[in-house]
Short mmCIF file of C-alpha atoms and ligand atoms in Angstrom, two decimals:
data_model
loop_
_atom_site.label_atom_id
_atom_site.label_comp_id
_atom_site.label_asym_id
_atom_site.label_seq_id
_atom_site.Cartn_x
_atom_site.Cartn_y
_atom_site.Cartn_z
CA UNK A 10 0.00 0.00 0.00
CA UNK A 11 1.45 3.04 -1.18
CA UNK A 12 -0.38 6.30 0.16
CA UNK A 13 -0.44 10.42 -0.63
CA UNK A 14 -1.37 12.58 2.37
CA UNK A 15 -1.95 16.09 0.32
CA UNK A 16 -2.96 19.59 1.82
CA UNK A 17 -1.89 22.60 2.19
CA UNK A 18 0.70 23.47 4.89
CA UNK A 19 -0.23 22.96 8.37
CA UNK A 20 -3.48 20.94 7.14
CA UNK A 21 -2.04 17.64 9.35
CA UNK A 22 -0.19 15.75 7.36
CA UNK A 23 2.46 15.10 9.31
CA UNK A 24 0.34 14.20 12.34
CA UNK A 25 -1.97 11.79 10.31
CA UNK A 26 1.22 10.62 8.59
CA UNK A 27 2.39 9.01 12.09
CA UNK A 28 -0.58 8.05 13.34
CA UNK A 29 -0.78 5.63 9.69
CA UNK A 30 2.86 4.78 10.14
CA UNK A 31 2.34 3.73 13.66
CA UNK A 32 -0.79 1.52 12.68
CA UNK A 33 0.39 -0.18 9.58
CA UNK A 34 3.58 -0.35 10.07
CA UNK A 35 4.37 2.09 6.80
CA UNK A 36 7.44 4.16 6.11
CA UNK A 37 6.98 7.77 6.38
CA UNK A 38 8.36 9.91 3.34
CA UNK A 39 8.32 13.29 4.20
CA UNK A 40 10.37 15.37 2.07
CA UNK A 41 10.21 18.52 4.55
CA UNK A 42 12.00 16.43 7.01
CA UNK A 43 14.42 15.02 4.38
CA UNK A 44 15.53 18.43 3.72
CA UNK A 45 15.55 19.31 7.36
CA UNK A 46 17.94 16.54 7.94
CA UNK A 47 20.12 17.60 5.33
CA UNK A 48 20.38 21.18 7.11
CA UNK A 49 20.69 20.07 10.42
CA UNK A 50 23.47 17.58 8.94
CA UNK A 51 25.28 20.76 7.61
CA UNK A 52 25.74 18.78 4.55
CA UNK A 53 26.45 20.19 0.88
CA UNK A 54 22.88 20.06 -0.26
CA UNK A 55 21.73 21.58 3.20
CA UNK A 56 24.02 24.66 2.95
CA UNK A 57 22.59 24.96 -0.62
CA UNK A 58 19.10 24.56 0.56
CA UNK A 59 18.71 26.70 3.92
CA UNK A 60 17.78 30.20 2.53
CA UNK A 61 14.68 28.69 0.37
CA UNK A 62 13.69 26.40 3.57
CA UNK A 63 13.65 29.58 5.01
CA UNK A 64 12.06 31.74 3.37
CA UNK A 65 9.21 28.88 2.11
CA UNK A 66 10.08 28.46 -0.93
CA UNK A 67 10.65 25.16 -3.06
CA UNK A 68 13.97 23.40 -3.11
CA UNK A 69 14.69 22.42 -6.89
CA UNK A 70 12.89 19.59 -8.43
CA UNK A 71 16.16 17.76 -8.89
CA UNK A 72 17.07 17.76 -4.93
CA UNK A 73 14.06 16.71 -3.83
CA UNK A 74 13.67 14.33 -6.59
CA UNK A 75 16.84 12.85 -5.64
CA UNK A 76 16.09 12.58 -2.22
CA UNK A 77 13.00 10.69 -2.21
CA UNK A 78 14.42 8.29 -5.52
CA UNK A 79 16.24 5.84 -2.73
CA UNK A 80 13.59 5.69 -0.77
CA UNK A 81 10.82 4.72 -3.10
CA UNK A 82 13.21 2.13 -5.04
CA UNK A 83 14.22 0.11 -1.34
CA UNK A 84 13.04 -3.25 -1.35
CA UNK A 85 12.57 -3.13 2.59
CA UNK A 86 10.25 0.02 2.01
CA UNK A 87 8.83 -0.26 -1.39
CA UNK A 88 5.03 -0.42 -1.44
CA UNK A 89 4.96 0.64 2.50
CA UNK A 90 5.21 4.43 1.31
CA UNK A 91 3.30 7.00 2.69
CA UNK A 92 3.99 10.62 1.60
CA UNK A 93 3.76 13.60 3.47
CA UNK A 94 4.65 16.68 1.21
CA UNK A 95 5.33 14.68 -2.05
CA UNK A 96 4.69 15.81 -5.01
CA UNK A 97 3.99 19.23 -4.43
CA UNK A 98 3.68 20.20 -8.12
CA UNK A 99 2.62 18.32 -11.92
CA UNK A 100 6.45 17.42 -12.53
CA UNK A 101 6.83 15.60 -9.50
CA UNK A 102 3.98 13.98 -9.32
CA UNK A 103 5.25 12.72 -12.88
CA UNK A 104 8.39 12.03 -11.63
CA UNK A 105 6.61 9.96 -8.52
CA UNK A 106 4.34 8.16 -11.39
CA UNK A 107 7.91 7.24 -13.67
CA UNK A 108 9.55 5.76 -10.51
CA UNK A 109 7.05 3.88 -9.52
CA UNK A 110 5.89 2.08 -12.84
CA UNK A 111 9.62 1.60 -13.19
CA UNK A 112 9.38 -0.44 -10.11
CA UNK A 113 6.05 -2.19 -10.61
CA UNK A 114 4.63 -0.17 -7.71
CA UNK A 115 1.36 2.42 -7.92
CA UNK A 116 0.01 4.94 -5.84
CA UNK A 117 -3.28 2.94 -3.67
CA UNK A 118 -4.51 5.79 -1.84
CA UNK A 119 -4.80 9.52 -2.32
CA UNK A 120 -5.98 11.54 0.68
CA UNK A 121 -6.78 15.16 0.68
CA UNK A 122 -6.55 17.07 3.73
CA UNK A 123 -9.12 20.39 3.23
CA UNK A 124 -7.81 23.14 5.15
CA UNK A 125 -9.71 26.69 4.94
CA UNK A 126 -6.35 29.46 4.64
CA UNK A 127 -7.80 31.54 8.27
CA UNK A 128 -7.37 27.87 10.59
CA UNK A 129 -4.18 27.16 8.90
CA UNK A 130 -2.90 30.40 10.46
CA UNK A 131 -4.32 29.70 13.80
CA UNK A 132 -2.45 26.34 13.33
CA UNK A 133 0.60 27.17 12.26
CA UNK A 134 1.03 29.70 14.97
CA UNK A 135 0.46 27.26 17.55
CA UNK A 136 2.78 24.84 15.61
CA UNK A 137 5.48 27.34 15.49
CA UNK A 138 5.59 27.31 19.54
CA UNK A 139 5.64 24.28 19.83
CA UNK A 140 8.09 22.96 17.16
CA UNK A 141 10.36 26.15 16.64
CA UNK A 142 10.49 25.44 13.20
CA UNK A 143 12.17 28.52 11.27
CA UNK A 144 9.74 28.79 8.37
CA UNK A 145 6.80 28.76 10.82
CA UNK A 146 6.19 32.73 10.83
CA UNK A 147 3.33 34.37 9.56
CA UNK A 148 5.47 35.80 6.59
CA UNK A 149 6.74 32.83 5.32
CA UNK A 150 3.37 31.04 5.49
CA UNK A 151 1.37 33.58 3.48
CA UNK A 152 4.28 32.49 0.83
CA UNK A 153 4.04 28.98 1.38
CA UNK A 154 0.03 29.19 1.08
CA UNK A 155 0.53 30.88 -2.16
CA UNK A 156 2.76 28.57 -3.54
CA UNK A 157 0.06 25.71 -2.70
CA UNK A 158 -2.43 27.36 -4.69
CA UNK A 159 -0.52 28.15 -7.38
CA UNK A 160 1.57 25.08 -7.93
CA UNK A 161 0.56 22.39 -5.32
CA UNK A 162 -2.68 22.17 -5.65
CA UNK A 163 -3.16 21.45 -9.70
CA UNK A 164 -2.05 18.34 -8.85
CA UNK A 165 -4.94 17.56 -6.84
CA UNK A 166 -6.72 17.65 -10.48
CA UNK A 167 -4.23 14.90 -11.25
CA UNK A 168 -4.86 12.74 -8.80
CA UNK A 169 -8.84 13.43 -8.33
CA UNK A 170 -9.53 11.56 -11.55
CA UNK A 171 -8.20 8.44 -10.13
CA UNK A 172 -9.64 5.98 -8.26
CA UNK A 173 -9.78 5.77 -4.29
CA UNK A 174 -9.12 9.41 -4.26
CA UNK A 175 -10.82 11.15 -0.85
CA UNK A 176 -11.43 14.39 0.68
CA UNK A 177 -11.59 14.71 4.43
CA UNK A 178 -12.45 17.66 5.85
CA UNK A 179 -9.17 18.63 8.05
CA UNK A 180 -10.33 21.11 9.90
CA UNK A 181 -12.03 17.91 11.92
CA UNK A 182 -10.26 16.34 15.82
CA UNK A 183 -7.54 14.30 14.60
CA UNK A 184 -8.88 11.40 15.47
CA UNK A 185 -11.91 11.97 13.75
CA UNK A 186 -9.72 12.19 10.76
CA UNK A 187 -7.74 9.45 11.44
CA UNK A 188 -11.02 7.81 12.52
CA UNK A 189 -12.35 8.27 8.55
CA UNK A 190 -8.67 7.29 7.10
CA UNK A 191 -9.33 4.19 8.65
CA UNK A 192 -12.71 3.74 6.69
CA UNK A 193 -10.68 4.33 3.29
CA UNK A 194 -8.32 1.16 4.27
CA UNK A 195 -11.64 -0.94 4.98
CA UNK A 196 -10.75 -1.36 8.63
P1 AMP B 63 7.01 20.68 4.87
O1 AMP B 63 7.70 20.10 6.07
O2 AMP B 63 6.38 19.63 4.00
O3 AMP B 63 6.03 21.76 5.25
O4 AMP B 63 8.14 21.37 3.96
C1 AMP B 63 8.94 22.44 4.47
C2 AMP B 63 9.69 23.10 3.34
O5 AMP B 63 10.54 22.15 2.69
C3 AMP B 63 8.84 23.66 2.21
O6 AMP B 63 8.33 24.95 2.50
C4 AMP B 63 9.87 23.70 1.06
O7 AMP B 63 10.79 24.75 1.26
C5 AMP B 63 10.62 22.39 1.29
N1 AMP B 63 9.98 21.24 0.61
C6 AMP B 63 9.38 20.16 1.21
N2 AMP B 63 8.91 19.31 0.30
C7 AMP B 63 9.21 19.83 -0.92
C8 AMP B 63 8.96 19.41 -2.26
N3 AMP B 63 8.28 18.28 -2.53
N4 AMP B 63 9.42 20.21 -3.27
C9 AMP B 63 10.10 21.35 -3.02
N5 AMP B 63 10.35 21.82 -1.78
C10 AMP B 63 9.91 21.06 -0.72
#
C-alpha cells in the first residue's frame, strides 16, 4: 500500500502521517524532514538549501527528486510508502508516477486534507511554539500558502480523476480524521 497525504501546509499531514505509520507499520516519506535533515546535517545540499527552507520556498525539483528516488526504489520500504509533502507540483507527481511504474509499484490511496487558509494560520502559529520550526512565521506562510495554490494544488486535479481518491475535511479532531482514514483502508 502506497499512500499520498496532500494539503496545504499545516493541514495535518504530518500528524496523520504518524498516526498511519504507527498503525500499519508504513514508512513515512516526508520530504520537509528530508531536507531538514540535510540542514541540520550541515551537509552540501543543506548549505545549498537553507535560505529557500527559510524563506518557504521550493527546493529544486532535482534535490528533492533525488532525495525521495532511494527511498521509493528500497526493497525493505517499497510499497509501504506513505507521503507527506510529495509531489507538491505536476512534474513531480510525474516524476513519482515514472519511478514507480519503473518499479512495478502504484500509488493505492490519495488523501486530501481540506484546510480553509484563516485555521491554517491559527495552526501554524500554535505549531510554530511548539516545534520552533524557522519557516513557521506568519510571513513565510502567506508564501508557502501561495505557492500551494498556485503550484501544489493542480495536482490535486491529477490525482482526483483516479480511483480511491478522498477528501476529508481537516479542519475535523484528529482522530476523527484518522477515525475516517481508517474507513478508506476498509478497517
Ligand atoms: P514541509 O515540512 O512539508 O512543510 O516542507 C517544508 C519546506 O521544505 C517547504 O516549505 C519547502 O521549502 C521544502 N519542501 C518540502 N517538500 C518539498 C517538495 N516536494 N518540493 C520542493 N520543496 C519542498
Amino acid at each position: 500500500m502506497n499512500i499520498i497525504l496532500f494539503g496545504p501546509p499545516g493541514a495535518g499531514k504530518g500528524t496523520q502521517a504518524k498516526y498511519l505509520v504507527e498503525k500499519f507499520k508504513l514508512f513515512h516519506v516526508s520530504t520537509g524532514d528530508l531536507l531538514r535533515n540535510e540542514i541540520k546535517k550541515k551537509s552540501d545540499i543543506g548549505k545549498k538549501i537553507v535560505n529557500e527552507m527559510n524563506d518557504g520556498k521550493f527546493v529544486s525539483d532535482d534535490i528533492v527528486n533525488e532525495l525521495i528516488k532511494d527511498i521509493v526504489l528500497d526493497p525493505q520500504k517499497k510499497e509501504n510508502l506513505i507521503f507527506d509533502g510529495y509531489p507538491r507540483s505536476i512534474s513531480q507527481a510525474k516524476n513519482l508516477d515514472l519511478l514507480l511504474s519503473g518499479s512495478e509499484q502504484k500509488i493505492d490511496l490519495v488523501i486530501f486534507l481540506n484546510v480553509n487558509k484563516d485555521t491554517l494560520i491559527k495552526r501554524i502559529e500554535k505549531r510554530k511554539i511548539i516545534e520552533k520550526r524557522s519557516d513557521d512565521n506568519l510571513e513565510t506562510l502567506a508564501n508557502r500558502y501561495d505557492t500551494y495554490m498556485d503550484t501544489t494544488r493542480p495536482v490535486l486535479d491529477y490525482y482526483s480523476k483516479k480511483p480511491n481518491f478522498h477528501e476529508v475535511d481537516g479542519t475535523l479532531k484528529i482522530d476523527q480524521i484518522s477515525a475516517k482514514i481508517d474507513t478508506f483502508l476498509n478497517f
